[in-house]
Amino acid sequence: MFVCICKGITEKDIKASVTKGAASVRDLYQGLELGSQCGKCVSFARQVLTNELAECVYYDATQVA
């Protein structure tokens, strides 16, 4: 499913970024330019990111400020 129509970013792209180390919306912005146009995608992207991070074995939410 598309998360960002402006940049053509999908949930799969976000999941791939998480496996490469992305742990914040800022990381997604830097790696995928997510939210760099209209910004309407950021809230849904945050949900996808949070869900994906919750499934990661190596991710410790207590370590993220």
Short mmCIF file of C-alpha atoms in Angstrom, two decimals:
data_model
loop_
_atom_site.label_atom_id
_atom_site.label_comp_id
_atom_site.label_asym_id
_atom_site.label_seq_id
_atom_site.Cartn_x
_atom_site.Cartn_y
_atom_site.Cartn_z
CA MET A 1 0.00 0.00 0.00
CA PHE A 2 1.23 3.49 -0.79
CA VAL A 3 2.09 5.64 2.21
CA CYS A 4 3.36 8.67 0.30
CA ILE A 5 1.82 9.37 -3.07
CA CYS A 6 4.07 12.38 -3.69
CA LYS A 7 7.26 10.31 -3.55
CA GLY A 8 5.79 6.87 -4.36
CA ILE A 9 6.80 5.38 -1.01
CA THR A 10 5.12 2.15 0.06
CA GLU A 11 4.82 0.26 3.34
CA LYS A 12 7.34 -2.19 1.89
CA ASP A 13 9.84 0.66 1.45
CA ILE A 14 9.42 1.68 5.08
CA LYS A 15 9.81 -1.91 6.26
CA ALA A 16 13.00 -2.23 4.20
CA SER A 17 14.33 0.98 5.76
CA VAL A 18 13.67 -0.38 9.24
CA THR A 19 15.65 -3.51 8.45
CA LYS A 20 18.48 -1.22 7.37
CA GLY A 21 18.37 0.67 10.68
CA ALA A 22 15.73 3.39 10.37
CA ALA A 23 14.15 3.99 13.77
CA SER A 24 12.44 7.37 13.41
CA VAL A 25 10.47 9.48 10.97
CA ARG A 26 13.61 11.60 10.64
CA ASP A 27 15.48 8.51 9.44
CA LEU A 28 12.73 7.87 6.88
CA TYR A 29 12.95 11.48 5.73
CA GLN A 30 16.71 11.23 5.30
CA GLY A 31 16.62 7.85 3.56
CA LEU A 32 13.43 8.05 1.53
CA GLU A 33 12.55 11.78 1.56
CA LEU A 34 9.28 10.79 3.21
CA GLY A 35 7.21 13.85 4.14
CA SER A 36 9.30 16.24 2.07
CA GLN A 37 6.41 17.36 -0.14
CA CYS A 38 2.93 17.87 1.34
CA GLY A 39 3.58 16.00 4.63
CA LYS A 40 0.19 14.28 4.78
CA CYS A 41 1.86 10.88 4.84
CA VAL A 42 3.83 11.41 8.05
CA SER A 43 1.17 10.28 10.53
CA PHE A 44 0.47 7.02 8.67
CA ALA A 45 4.18 6.46 8.09
CA ARG A 46 4.72 6.85 11.84
CA GLN A 47 2.13 4.12 12.47
CA VAL A 48 3.79 1.78 9.98
CA LEU A 49 7.20 2.54 11.48
CA THR A 50 5.99 1.95 15.05
CA ASN A 51 4.36 -1.36 14.12
CA GLU A 52 7.44 -2.53 12.27
CA LEU A 53 9.78 -1.54 15.10
CA ALA A 54 7.58 -3.39 17.59
CA GLU A 55 8.18 -6.58 15.60
CA CYS A 56 11.95 -6.15 15.51
CA VAL A 57 13.82 -8.39 17.91
CA TYR A 58 16.78 -6.03 18.18
CA TYR A 59 14.72 -2.88 18.84
CA ASP A 60 14.51 -1.62 22.42
CA ALA A 61 11.95 1.18 22.78
CA THR A 62 13.43 2.21 26.14
CA GLN A 63 16.61 3.27 24.36
CA VAL A 64 14.87 5.74 22.00
CA ALA A 65 14.30 9.23 23.28
#
